[in-house]
Short mmCIF file of C-alpha atoms and ligand atoms in Angstrom, two decimals:
data_model
loop_
_atom_site.label_atom_id
_atom_site.label_comp_id
_atom_site.label_asym_id
_atom_site.label_seq_id
_atom_site.Cartn_x
_atom_site.Cartn_y
_atom_site.Cartn_z
CA UNK A 1 -27.54 -0.20 9.14
CA UNK A 2 -30.44 0.53 6.83
CA UNK A 3 -30.59 2.98 4.00
CA UNK A 4 -34.01 4.48 3.45
CA UNK A 5 -33.74 3.69 -0.17
CA UNK A 6 -32.76 0.06 0.29
CA UNK A 7 -33.39 -1.77 -2.96
CA UNK A 8 -36.04 -3.96 -4.32
CA UNK A 9 -34.08 -7.11 -5.17
CA UNK A 10 -32.31 -6.75 -8.45
CA UNK A 11 -32.59 -2.97 -8.35
CA UNK A 12 -29.80 -0.56 -7.58
CA UNK A 13 -29.67 2.28 -5.06
CA UNK A 14 -29.74 5.88 -6.21
CA UNK A 15 -26.22 7.21 -6.72
CA UNK A 16 -25.39 9.75 -4.01
CA UNK A 17 -23.36 12.88 -4.74
CA UNK A 18 -19.67 12.05 -4.69
CA UNK A 19 -20.42 8.40 -5.36
CA UNK A 20 -19.83 6.61 -8.62
CA UNK A 21 -21.92 3.47 -8.21
CA UNK A 22 -25.42 2.51 -7.12
CA UNK A 23 -23.93 -0.21 -4.93
CA UNK A 24 -24.06 -0.83 -1.20
CA UNK A 25 -20.34 -1.47 -0.80
CA UNK A 26 -19.43 2.05 -1.83
CA UNK A 27 -22.11 3.43 0.49
CA UNK A 28 -20.85 1.48 3.48
CA UNK A 29 -17.25 2.48 2.85
CA UNK A 30 -17.99 6.14 2.26
CA UNK A 31 -20.16 6.16 5.38
CA UNK A 32 -17.04 5.18 7.30
CA UNK A 33 -18.31 1.78 8.44
CA UNK A 34 -15.97 -1.17 8.73
CA UNK A 35 -16.91 -3.14 5.62
CA UNK A 36 -16.75 -6.90 5.24
CA UNK A 37 -16.43 -8.64 1.91
CA UNK A 38 -16.04 -12.30 1.26
CA UNK A 39 -15.70 -14.48 -1.78
CA UNK A 40 -17.69 -17.22 -3.33
CA UNK A 41 -15.97 -20.26 -4.65
CA UNK A 42 -17.83 -20.59 -7.97
CA UNK A 43 -19.16 -24.08 -8.63
CA UNK A 44 -17.90 -26.51 -11.25
CA UNK A 45 -21.45 -26.76 -12.40
CA UNK A 46 -24.12 -25.01 -14.43
CA UNK A 47 -26.54 -25.20 -11.54
CA UNK A 48 -27.83 -21.76 -10.49
CA UNK A 49 -29.16 -23.12 -7.17
CA UNK A 50 -25.63 -24.04 -6.21
CA UNK A 51 -24.55 -20.42 -6.57
CA UNK A 52 -27.43 -19.14 -4.45
CA UNK A 53 -26.72 -21.77 -1.83
CA UNK A 54 -23.10 -20.69 -1.58
CA UNK A 55 -24.14 -17.06 -1.26
CA UNK A 56 -26.71 -17.73 1.45
CA UNK A 57 -23.93 -18.75 3.85
CA UNK A 58 -22.93 -15.09 4.05
CA UNK A 59 -26.45 -13.72 4.65
CA UNK A 60 -26.28 -10.87 7.13
CA UNK A 61 -22.52 -10.92 7.45
CA UNK A 62 -21.00 -9.37 4.36
CA UNK A 63 -21.43 -6.12 2.47
CA UNK A 64 -20.44 -7.57 -0.88
CA UNK A 65 -19.52 -10.92 -2.34
CA UNK A 66 -16.57 -11.37 -4.68
CA UNK A 67 -17.20 -13.76 -7.53
CA UNK A 68 -13.75 -15.05 -8.37
CA UNK A 69 -12.64 -15.33 -11.98
CA UNK A 70 -10.80 -18.55 -12.62
CA UNK A 71 -8.90 -18.17 -9.37
CA UNK A 72 -5.65 -20.05 -9.19
CA UNK A 73 -6.02 -20.43 -12.98
CA UNK A 74 -8.61 -23.14 -12.41
CA UNK A 75 -11.73 -23.33 -14.50
CA UNK A 76 -15.05 -22.68 -12.73
CA UNK A 77 -18.33 -20.90 -13.46
CA UNK A 78 -17.55 -17.38 -14.72
CA UNK A 79 -17.59 -14.34 -12.51
CA UNK A 80 -20.14 -12.63 -14.73
CA UNK A 81 -22.42 -15.66 -14.46
CA UNK A 82 -22.19 -15.77 -10.70
CA UNK A 83 -22.69 -12.00 -10.35
CA UNK A 84 -25.72 -12.06 -12.61
CA UNK A 85 -27.37 -14.83 -10.62
CA UNK A 86 -26.69 -13.05 -7.35
CA UNK A 87 -27.74 -9.55 -8.36
CA UNK A 88 -31.08 -10.95 -9.54
CA UNK A 89 -32.00 -11.57 -5.93
CA UNK A 90 -30.35 -8.39 -4.73
CA UNK A 91 -26.91 -9.40 -3.46
CA UNK A 92 -24.11 -6.88 -3.75
CA UNK A 93 -21.40 -8.45 -5.85
CA UNK A 94 -17.85 -7.71 -6.85
CA UNK A 95 -17.10 -8.79 -10.37
CA UNK A 96 -13.54 -10.00 -10.79
CA UNK A 97 -11.79 -9.78 -14.13
CA UNK A 98 -8.40 -11.29 -14.58
CA UNK A 99 -6.20 -10.23 -17.49
CA UNK A 100 -4.95 -13.74 -17.93
CA UNK A 101 -7.86 -15.07 -19.93
CA UNK A 102 -9.25 -12.28 -22.07
CA UNK A 103 -8.18 -9.51 -24.37
CA UNK A 104 -9.41 -5.93 -24.15
CA UNK A 105 -12.34 -6.48 -26.48
CA UNK A 106 -13.72 -9.26 -24.32
CA UNK A 107 -13.04 -7.49 -21.04
CA UNK A 108 -14.75 -4.25 -21.98
CA UNK A 109 -17.75 -6.17 -23.25
CA UNK A 110 -17.87 -8.07 -20.01
CA UNK A 111 -17.82 -4.88 -17.95
CA UNK A 112 -20.85 -3.58 -19.83
CA UNK A 113 -22.65 -6.89 -19.53
CA UNK A 114 -22.01 -7.26 -15.82
CA UNK A 115 -22.99 -3.65 -15.10
CA UNK A 116 -26.20 -4.19 -17.03
CA UNK A 117 -26.87 -7.20 -14.82
CA UNK A 118 -26.49 -5.07 -11.71
CA UNK A 119 -22.88 -5.65 -10.69
CA UNK A 120 -21.70 -2.39 -9.11
CA UNK A 121 -18.13 -3.25 -8.25
CA UNK A 122 -15.23 -4.43 -10.34
CA UNK A 123 -11.97 -5.88 -9.11
CA UNK A 124 -9.26 -5.64 -11.77
CA UNK A 125 -6.71 -8.40 -11.49
CA UNK A 126 -3.64 -9.59 -13.30
CA UNK A 127 -4.41 -13.21 -12.53
CA UNK A 128 -2.22 -16.13 -11.56
CA UNK A 129 -0.13 -17.64 -14.31
CA UNK A 130 -1.68 -20.58 -16.18
CA UNK A 131 1.08 -22.82 -14.82
CA UNK A 132 -0.66 -22.64 -11.41
CA UNK A 133 -3.93 -24.12 -12.59
CA UNK A 134 -5.61 -27.13 -14.08
CA UNK A 135 -4.99 -26.04 -17.69
CA UNK A 136 -1.26 -25.33 -17.81
CA UNK A 137 -1.42 -25.91 -21.56
CA UNK A 138 -3.67 -22.87 -22.07
CA UNK A 139 -2.56 -19.71 -23.84
CA UNK A 140 -1.93 -16.92 -21.34
CA UNK A 141 -3.53 -13.80 -22.83
CA UNK A 142 -2.30 -10.82 -20.78
CA UNK A 143 -3.30 -8.34 -23.45
CA UNK A 144 -3.60 -5.71 -20.71
CA UNK A 145 -2.23 -5.48 -17.21
CA UNK A 146 -4.46 -4.70 -14.25
CA UNK A 147 -3.34 -1.07 -14.33
CA UNK A 148 -4.50 -0.59 -17.92
CA UNK A 149 -7.71 -2.45 -17.20
CA UNK A 150 -8.41 0.00 -14.38
CA UNK A 151 -7.72 2.97 -16.59
CA UNK A 152 -9.88 1.65 -19.37
CA UNK A 153 -12.74 0.81 -17.00
CA UNK A 154 -12.56 4.30 -15.55
CA UNK A 155 -12.63 5.76 -19.05
CA UNK A 156 -15.70 3.70 -19.82
CA UNK A 157 -17.42 4.98 -16.70
CA UNK A 158 -16.30 8.61 -16.58
CA UNK A 159 -15.79 9.46 -20.23
CA UNK A 160 -18.29 7.02 -21.72
CA UNK A 161 -15.66 5.69 -24.10
CA UNK A 162 -14.11 2.38 -24.98
CA UNK A 163 -10.34 2.31 -25.19
CA UNK A 164 -10.75 2.80 -28.93
CA UNK A 165 -12.47 6.10 -28.24
CA UNK A 166 -15.82 4.87 -29.50
CA UNK A 167 -18.73 6.20 -27.50
CA UNK A 168 -20.76 4.26 -24.92
CA UNK A 169 -24.39 5.34 -24.62
CA UNK A 170 -24.93 4.41 -21.01
CA UNK A 171 -21.75 4.02 -19.01
CA UNK A 172 -21.20 1.23 -16.48
CA UNK A 173 -21.64 2.71 -12.99
CA UNK A 174 -18.96 0.75 -11.25
CA UNK A 175 -16.90 1.22 -8.13
CA UNK A 176 -13.37 0.27 -9.15
CA UNK A 177 -11.10 -1.96 -7.18
CA UNK A 178 -7.74 -3.61 -7.50
CA UNK A 179 -5.63 -6.07 -5.59
CA UNK A 180 -2.34 -5.47 -3.87
CA UNK A 181 0.10 -7.73 -2.15
CA UNK A 182 1.99 -5.79 0.52
CA UNK A 183 3.73 -8.96 1.72
CA UNK A 184 5.99 -9.92 -1.18
CA UNK A 185 8.95 -8.21 -2.88
CA UNK A 186 9.71 -5.53 -3.79
CA UNK A 187 8.29 -4.49 -0.42
CA UNK A 188 9.63 -0.99 -0.65
CA UNK A 189 7.84 -0.37 -3.93
CA UNK A 190 4.46 -1.80 -2.95
CA UNK A 191 2.99 1.40 -1.47
CA UNK A 192 4.07 3.32 -4.57
CA UNK A 193 2.61 0.72 -6.80
CA UNK A 194 -0.64 1.14 -4.93
CA UNK A 195 -0.40 4.86 -5.62
CA UNK A 196 -0.04 4.00 -9.28
CA UNK A 197 -3.19 1.92 -9.14
CA UNK A 198 -5.06 4.74 -7.47
CA UNK A 199 -3.83 7.06 -10.20
CA UNK A 200 -5.17 4.56 -12.72
CA UNK A 201 -8.60 4.59 -11.08
CA UNK A 202 -8.63 2.20 -8.11
CA UNK A 203 -11.07 3.25 -5.38
CA UNK A 204 -10.86 0.19 -3.18
CA UNK A 205 -8.16 -2.39 -2.62
CA UNK A 206 -8.45 -5.96 -1.46
CA UNK A 207 -5.13 -7.41 -0.46
CA UNK A 208 -3.68 -10.88 -0.61
CA UNK A 209 -3.96 -12.94 2.62
CA UNK A 210 -2.38 -11.11 5.54
CA UNK A 211 -0.61 -13.19 8.15
CA UNK A 212 2.04 -10.61 8.94
CA UNK A 213 0.63 -7.64 10.85
CA UNK A 214 3.92 -5.68 11.12
CA UNK A 215 4.29 -5.74 7.35
CA UNK A 216 0.72 -4.55 6.91
CA UNK A 217 1.20 -1.80 9.45
CA UNK A 218 4.31 -0.64 7.68
CA UNK A 219 2.53 -0.66 4.38
CA UNK A 220 -0.46 1.28 5.69
CA UNK A 221 1.81 3.88 7.22
CA UNK A 222 3.51 4.52 3.89
CA UNK A 223 0.22 4.51 2.02
CA UNK A 224 -1.00 7.14 4.46
CA UNK A 225 2.17 9.18 3.97
CA UNK A 226 1.56 9.15 0.24
CA UNK A 227 -1.76 10.86 0.93
CA UNK A 228 -3.84 8.06 -0.52
CA UNK A 229 -6.23 7.79 2.40
CA UNK A 230 -7.62 11.31 2.30
CA UNK A 231 -9.72 13.49 0.08
CA UNK A 232 -12.48 12.71 -2.38
CA UNK A 233 -10.20 10.44 -4.43
CA UNK A 234 -9.08 8.45 -1.43
CA UNK A 235 -8.72 4.71 -1.60
CA UNK A 236 -10.40 2.24 0.78
CA UNK A 237 -8.21 -0.65 1.86
CA UNK A 238 -9.58 -4.04 2.84
CA UNK A 239 -6.82 -6.43 3.91
CA UNK A 240 -7.44 -10.07 3.10
CA UNK A 241 -7.67 -12.65 5.85
CA UNK A 242 -8.74 -16.25 6.14
CA UNK A 243 -8.71 -19.26 8.44
CA UNK A 244 -5.96 -21.83 7.91
CA UNK A 245 -7.11 -25.43 8.29
CA UNK A 246 -3.88 -26.82 9.76
CA UNK A 247 -0.14 -26.35 9.94
CA UNK A 248 0.21 -28.75 7.06
CA UNK A 249 -2.13 -26.81 4.88
CA UNK A 250 -0.35 -23.59 5.85
CA UNK A 251 2.90 -25.09 4.66
CA UNK A 252 1.30 -26.33 1.49
CA UNK A 253 -0.20 -22.93 0.71
CA UNK A 254 3.10 -21.24 1.38
CA UNK A 255 4.86 -23.53 -1.06
CA UNK A 256 2.23 -23.77 -3.76
CA UNK A 257 -0.05 -20.77 -3.86
CA UNK A 258 1.67 -17.84 -5.55
CA UNK A 259 2.11 -14.77 -3.39
CA UNK A 260 0.95 -16.03 0.00
CA UNK A 261 3.41 -15.11 2.71
CA UNK A 262 3.00 -17.05 5.97
CA UNK A 263 5.60 -16.36 8.67
CA UNK A 264 7.08 -19.32 10.55
CA UNK A 265 5.53 -18.09 13.79
CA UNK A 266 2.08 -18.68 12.32
CA UNK A 267 2.90 -22.23 11.29
CA UNK A 268 4.37 -22.88 14.73
CA UNK A 269 1.29 -21.56 16.47
CA UNK A 270 -0.88 -23.96 14.50
CA UNK A 271 1.48 -26.85 15.07
CA UNK A 272 1.41 -26.30 18.80
CA UNK A 273 -2.38 -26.36 19.01
CA UNK A 274 -4.45 -29.36 20.01
CA UNK A 275 -7.20 -28.57 17.58
CA UNK A 276 -5.42 -27.01 14.62
CA UNK A 277 -8.57 -26.16 12.74
CA UNK A 278 -9.97 -24.32 15.73
CA UNK A 279 -6.66 -22.56 16.21
CA UNK A 280 -6.69 -21.50 12.55
CA UNK A 281 -10.03 -19.87 13.10
CA UNK A 282 -8.87 -18.21 16.28
CA UNK A 283 -5.78 -16.93 14.51
CA UNK A 284 -8.01 -15.43 11.86
CA UNK A 285 -10.08 -13.66 14.52
CA UNK A 286 -6.94 -12.34 16.18
CA UNK A 287 -5.73 -11.00 12.84
CA UNK A 288 -9.08 -9.34 12.24
CA UNK A 289 -8.96 -7.71 15.66
CA UNK A 290 -5.47 -6.40 15.00
CA UNK A 291 -6.29 -5.22 11.51
CA UNK A 292 -9.28 -3.17 12.62
CA UNK A 293 -6.95 -1.20 14.90
CA UNK A 294 -4.57 -0.23 12.12
CA UNK A 295 -5.20 3.39 11.11
CA UNK A 296 -6.51 3.78 7.60
CA UNK A 297 -7.96 0.30 7.23
CA UNK A 298 -11.56 0.44 5.95
CA UNK A 299 -12.63 -3.15 6.26
CA UNK A 300 -11.58 -6.71 5.67
CA UNK A 301 -11.89 -9.23 2.90
CA UNK A 302 -12.41 -12.73 4.27
CA UNK A 303 -11.30 -15.56 2.02
CA UNK A 304 -12.38 -18.78 3.67
CA UNK A 305 -11.87 -21.21 0.84
CA UNK A 306 -13.80 -24.41 1.60
CA UNK A 307 -14.47 -23.05 5.11
CA UNK A 308 -17.08 -20.51 4.12
CA UNK A 309 -19.29 -21.46 7.08
CA UNK A 310 -16.65 -20.09 9.45
CA UNK A 311 -17.13 -16.54 8.17
CA UNK A 312 -20.27 -16.04 10.24
CA UNK A 313 -18.55 -17.25 13.39
CA UNK A 314 -15.49 -15.10 12.79
CA UNK A 315 -17.69 -12.04 12.41
CA UNK A 316 -19.95 -12.85 15.34
CA UNK A 317 -17.12 -13.60 17.73
CA UNK A 318 -15.08 -10.53 16.87
CA UNK A 319 -18.15 -8.30 16.83
CA UNK A 320 -16.52 -6.53 13.95
CA UNK A 321 -19.81 -5.28 12.49
CA UNK A 322 -20.77 -3.63 15.78
CA UNK A 323 -24.32 -4.81 15.50
CA UNK A 324 -24.74 -3.79 11.89
CA UNK A 325 -26.58 -6.35 9.74
CA UNK A 326 -25.64 -5.92 6.08
CA UNK A 327 -28.62 -6.16 3.76
CA UNK A 328 -29.40 -9.53 2.26
CA UNK A 329 -32.44 -10.78 0.38
CA UNK A 330 -35.16 -11.27 2.95
CA UNK A 331 -33.60 -9.23 5.71
CA UNK A 332 -36.44 -6.76 5.78
CA UNK A 333 -39.03 -8.72 3.90
CA UNK A 334 -38.98 -12.50 4.36
CA UNK A 335 -40.80 -13.03 1.09
CA UNK A 336 -37.66 -11.90 -0.69
CA UNK A 337 -35.45 -14.59 0.86
CA UNK A 338 -32.87 -16.28 -1.29
CA UNK A 339 -34.72 -19.50 -2.18
CA UNK A 340 -31.61 -21.51 -1.36
CA UNK A 341 -31.14 -19.96 2.05
CA UNK A 342 -31.52 -22.43 4.94
CA UNK A 343 -34.24 -20.19 6.38
CA UNK A 344 -36.23 -20.60 3.19
CA UNK A 345 -35.72 -24.33 3.11
CA UNK A 346 -38.30 -25.74 5.56
CA UNK A 347 -41.14 -24.28 3.57
CA UNK A 348 -39.72 -25.46 0.31
CA UNK A 349 -39.38 -28.95 1.72
CA UNK A 350 -42.94 -29.18 2.94
CA UNK A 351 -44.54 -32.18 1.29
CA UNK A 352 -47.10 -31.33 -1.29
CA UNK A 353 -50.52 -32.02 0.14
CA UNK A 354 -53.14 -34.09 -1.55
CA UNK B 1 20.97 -13.33 -22.38
CA UNK B 2 19.86 -13.53 -18.79
CA UNK B 3 23.30 -12.74 -17.35
CA UNK B 4 23.86 -9.76 -19.62
CA UNK B 5 20.47 -8.31 -18.92
CA UNK B 6 21.01 -8.54 -15.19
CA UNK B 7 24.41 -6.89 -15.60
CA UNK B 8 22.73 -4.07 -17.54
CA UNK B 9 20.22 -3.48 -14.75
CA UNK B 10 23.06 -3.30 -12.26
CA UNK B 11 24.51 -0.55 -14.44
CA UNK B 12 21.19 1.08 -15.19
CA UNK B 13 22.57 4.56 -14.61
CA UNK B 14 25.30 4.09 -17.19
CA UNK B 15 22.83 2.80 -19.75
CA UNK B 16 20.43 5.60 -19.00
CA UNK B 17 23.25 8.02 -19.78
CA UNK B 18 24.22 6.17 -22.96
CA UNK B 19 20.64 6.25 -24.12
CA UNK B 20 20.19 9.90 -23.37
CA UNK B 21 23.31 10.71 -25.36
CA UNK B 22 22.31 8.43 -28.17
CA UNK B 23 18.93 10.05 -28.69
CA UNK B 24 20.04 13.45 -30.01
CA UNK B 25 22.41 11.63 -32.33
CA UNK B 26 19.63 9.66 -33.89
CA UNK B 27 17.45 12.74 -34.11
CA UNK B 28 20.28 14.60 -35.89
CA UNK B 29 20.25 11.89 -38.49
CA UNK B 30 16.62 12.74 -39.23
CA UNK B 31 17.48 14.29 -42.65
CA UNK B 32 19.30 11.10 -43.52
CA UNK B 33 16.37 8.94 -42.47
CA UNK B 34 14.11 11.17 -44.46
CA UNK B 35 16.31 10.95 -47.53
CA UNK B 36 16.43 7.18 -47.29
CA UNK B 37 12.75 7.17 -46.39
CA UNK B 38 11.65 5.99 -42.96
CA UNK B 39 9.96 2.99 -44.52
CA UNK B 40 13.13 1.90 -46.27
CA UNK B 41 15.27 2.58 -43.21
CA UNK B 42 12.95 0.45 -41.12
CA UNK B 43 14.41 -2.94 -42.06
CA UNK B 44 18.11 -2.23 -41.49
CA UNK B 45 17.54 -0.10 -38.38
CA UNK B 46 15.23 -2.73 -36.99
CA UNK B 47 17.87 -5.39 -37.56
CA UNK B 48 20.50 -3.37 -35.71
CA UNK B 49 18.08 -2.48 -32.92
CA UNK B 50 17.09 -6.08 -32.54
CA UNK B 51 20.70 -7.21 -32.41
CA UNK B 52 21.84 -4.64 -29.88
CA UNK B 53 18.80 -4.64 -27.64
CA UNK B 54 18.38 -8.38 -27.93
CA UNK B 55 21.89 -8.85 -26.60
CA UNK B 56 21.65 -6.26 -23.85
CA UNK B 57 18.06 -6.49 -22.66
CA UNK B 58 16.64 -9.69 -24.14
CA UNK B 59 14.47 -7.27 -26.11
CA UNK B 60 11.29 -8.77 -27.56
CA UNK B 61 10.78 -5.97 -30.11
CA UNK B 62 7.42 -4.84 -28.82
CA UNK B 63 8.05 -1.68 -30.84
CA UNK B 64 7.23 0.71 -28.00
CA UNK B 65 10.20 0.51 -25.74
CA UNK B 66 9.66 1.37 -22.10
CA UNK B 67 13.18 0.70 -20.77
CA UNK B 68 13.72 4.25 -19.55
CA UNK B 69 10.67 3.88 -17.31
CA UNK B 70 11.43 0.35 -16.16
CA UNK B 71 14.89 0.56 -14.65
CA UNK B 72 16.36 -0.82 -17.93
CA UNK B 73 14.69 -4.17 -17.26
CA UNK B 74 12.59 -5.15 -20.28
CA UNK B 75 8.98 -5.72 -19.14
CA UNK B 76 8.25 -7.99 -22.07
CA UNK B 77 10.39 -10.62 -20.35
CA UNK B 78 7.76 -10.79 -17.63
CA UNK B 79 5.75 -13.92 -18.46
CA UNK B 80 2.58 -11.89 -17.85
CA UNK B 81 3.84 -9.02 -20.02
CA UNK B 82 3.08 -6.57 -17.25
CA UNK B 83 4.00 -2.98 -18.10
CA UNK B 84 3.28 -1.29 -14.80
CA UNK B 85 4.92 -3.19 -12.02
CA UNK B 86 5.08 -6.61 -10.42
CA UNK B 87 2.20 -9.01 -10.00
CA UNK B 88 1.26 -10.30 -6.57
CA UNK B 89 2.95 -13.63 -7.11
CA UNK B 90 6.59 -12.62 -6.68
CA UNK B 91 8.40 -15.21 -4.57
CA UNK B 92 9.94 -14.36 -1.23
CA UNK B 93 13.41 -14.60 -2.76
CA UNK B 94 12.46 -12.10 -5.47
CA UNK B 95 12.08 -14.72 -8.16
CA UNK B 96 9.25 -15.04 -10.66
CA UNK B 97 6.01 -16.83 -9.92
CA UNK B 98 5.84 -18.36 -13.39
CA UNK B 99 9.55 -19.01 -13.97
CA UNK B 100 11.10 -19.78 -10.59
CA UNK B 101 14.61 -19.86 -12.05
CA UNK B 102 14.36 -16.22 -13.15
CA UNK B 103 14.47 -13.12 -10.98
CA UNK B 104 11.20 -11.20 -11.25
CA UNK B 105 11.63 -8.70 -14.05
CA UNK B 106 9.98 -6.06 -11.90
CA UNK B 107 12.09 -6.66 -8.82
CA UNK B 108 15.02 -6.02 -11.15
CA UNK B 109 13.27 -3.01 -12.63
CA UNK B 110 12.74 -1.44 -9.24
CA UNK B 111 16.39 -1.93 -8.30
CA UNK B 112 17.51 -0.55 -11.66
CA UNK B 113 15.26 2.46 -11.33
CA UNK B 114 16.76 3.31 -7.96
CA UNK B 115 20.14 3.63 -9.68
CA UNK B 116 18.90 5.90 -12.43
CA UNK B 117 18.76 9.67 -12.47
CA UNK B 118 15.22 9.75 -13.80
CA UNK B 119 14.29 6.44 -12.20
CA UNK B 120 11.08 7.81 -10.74
CA UNK B 121 9.50 7.56 -14.15
CA UNK B 122 8.74 4.01 -13.03
CA UNK B 123 5.90 5.52 -10.94
CA UNK B 124 4.04 6.77 -14.01
CA UNK B 125 1.20 4.65 -15.39
CA UNK B 126 2.16 3.26 -18.80
CA UNK B 127 -0.22 2.77 -21.69
CA UNK B 128 -1.07 -0.77 -22.73
CA UNK B 129 0.90 -2.35 -25.54
CA UNK B 130 -0.22 -1.63 -29.09
CA UNK B 131 0.24 -5.02 -30.68
CA UNK B 132 0.34 -3.59 -34.19
CA UNK B 133 3.77 -2.20 -33.43
CA UNK B 134 5.31 -5.54 -32.59
CA UNK B 135 8.46 -6.24 -34.59
CA UNK B 136 8.98 -2.68 -35.67
CA UNK B 137 11.75 -0.27 -34.74
CA UNK B 138 11.08 1.67 -31.60
CA UNK B 139 14.10 3.90 -32.25
CA UNK B 140 12.87 5.16 -35.59
CA UNK B 141 9.41 5.77 -34.24
CA UNK B 142 10.70 7.88 -31.38
CA UNK B 143 13.14 9.78 -33.59
CA UNK B 144 10.49 10.53 -36.15
CA UNK B 145 8.14 11.76 -33.49
CA UNK B 146 10.77 13.96 -31.87
CA UNK B 147 11.97 15.34 -35.18
CA UNK B 148 8.40 16.16 -36.17
CA UNK B 149 7.74 18.05 -32.94
CA UNK B 150 11.05 19.77 -32.22
CA UNK B 151 9.69 22.02 -29.52
CA UNK B 152 8.18 19.28 -27.46
CA UNK B 153 11.28 17.12 -27.64
CA UNK B 154 13.39 19.48 -25.56
CA UNK B 155 12.13 18.05 -22.30
CA UNK B 156 10.95 14.68 -23.39
CA UNK B 157 13.48 12.58 -21.53
CA UNK B 158 15.44 9.61 -22.77
CA UNK B 159 15.11 7.76 -26.02
CA UNK B 160 13.29 4.61 -25.45
S1 SF4 C 1 6.77 -12.52 -10.71
FE1 SF4 C 1 7.54 -10.72 -11.79
S2 SF4 C 1 8.30 -11.47 -13.76
FE2 SF4 C 1 7.06 -13.09 -12.86
S3 SF4 C 1 5.02 -12.81 -13.73
FE3 SF4 C 1 5.02 -11.68 -11.79
S4 SF4 C 1 5.69 -9.61 -12.34
FE4 SF4 C 1 6.17 -10.91 -14.09
#
């Protein structure tokens, strides 16, 4: 798909009527296309090339890239840093802000900064507890919860005000997202809690890893019944999926990563396979194929931690994009290629003559 | 105390009723509070509030009580201080991500709310905590507000 007004790298699209952001993700979703997002594992490094290299893996396959914010309470390059580097060459990014590490003063400042750098999407998160990460001795901030963060961000955008009421000259034009986990207790409340998030300003939702299709189906049905999937204020839901590396790693994740629900049947399927890694990938494709059939689902969020290269294969094999090639730097004009993209490499490696 | 607070949530409807009866009483005492002066009443009332609510709810004295909207399960006992519902880390057995030995405050809250008459107030988005109010009396604040706006208080719901 190509929009006539596709951007010059680093520039945003015009905001269409009924849209809130100049970003491509909102356009794809509102156009009713099945959207794909994926996430970058930010480097433990100050090297900008490393960020571009990690983004290039997704070239042509994703509509937006999440830059995680201290995921799993581990320290990495900041989300704002990653987004800024990526938007400079034109990538669509999703800024993540977790309430764990910052108070409201810092978070609002960050929203302005990231929007100024061209980030068009914001995912408001509570964040894993510090006990889960590499700095369990850190002070958990939790000044706001994700619901309040959403409300405040919406106020900044729509009313041009900080939470304090002070005026903002140019508001951040951001498409607002939140996370939901339909797979953990209290299951019965989860759809309602999503409704609460929508009331607070959420326009898209990325869920925790889904390995349990019946639970997702149930959830989507109730979300539909609550009327959240219709009208101009509808919410777009992108269930999270990802390839599991092995039965052992599935078990480990289930025990150690907060909020990931993996049914026994999934572990068994992996255990029974000759090549568990391959089976993990196939399982992910099967999930994607099932998810796309669930009414009301608008896309998928692929989290392939340390298996980022599999994203392309998962998308190719399932044909989920139906021939659509999401914009990436250099898609239409090779001179704009991400300098760290493999396609750009041969030239860069040419020995200097003379 | 953990056991007491779980018992309270199991009897959320009773406590909702107690609270709703208690509110008009406190509001009636408005002339008394005014005579004493709200500022001077603050310390003793706060002490009583802290004692009672500490025992029943493990109250943390955030100063802006939300119990009537949280199934009588105090949200400040959530290690992430969430005020609007559970995080995504709740364990399969309903226990807390951060403190595995504790039931998730919000799983409790949901169950409590289902027992309450006005339990659906749990679906309303709550404002973030105002940290200036920490360690002040929530009761006096609510009473003062209600007494100052008598017309609005008629349908304001439970004391918090
Ligand atoms: S599991 Fe429940 S109590 Fe624990 S941090 Fe999450 S919401 Fe709070």
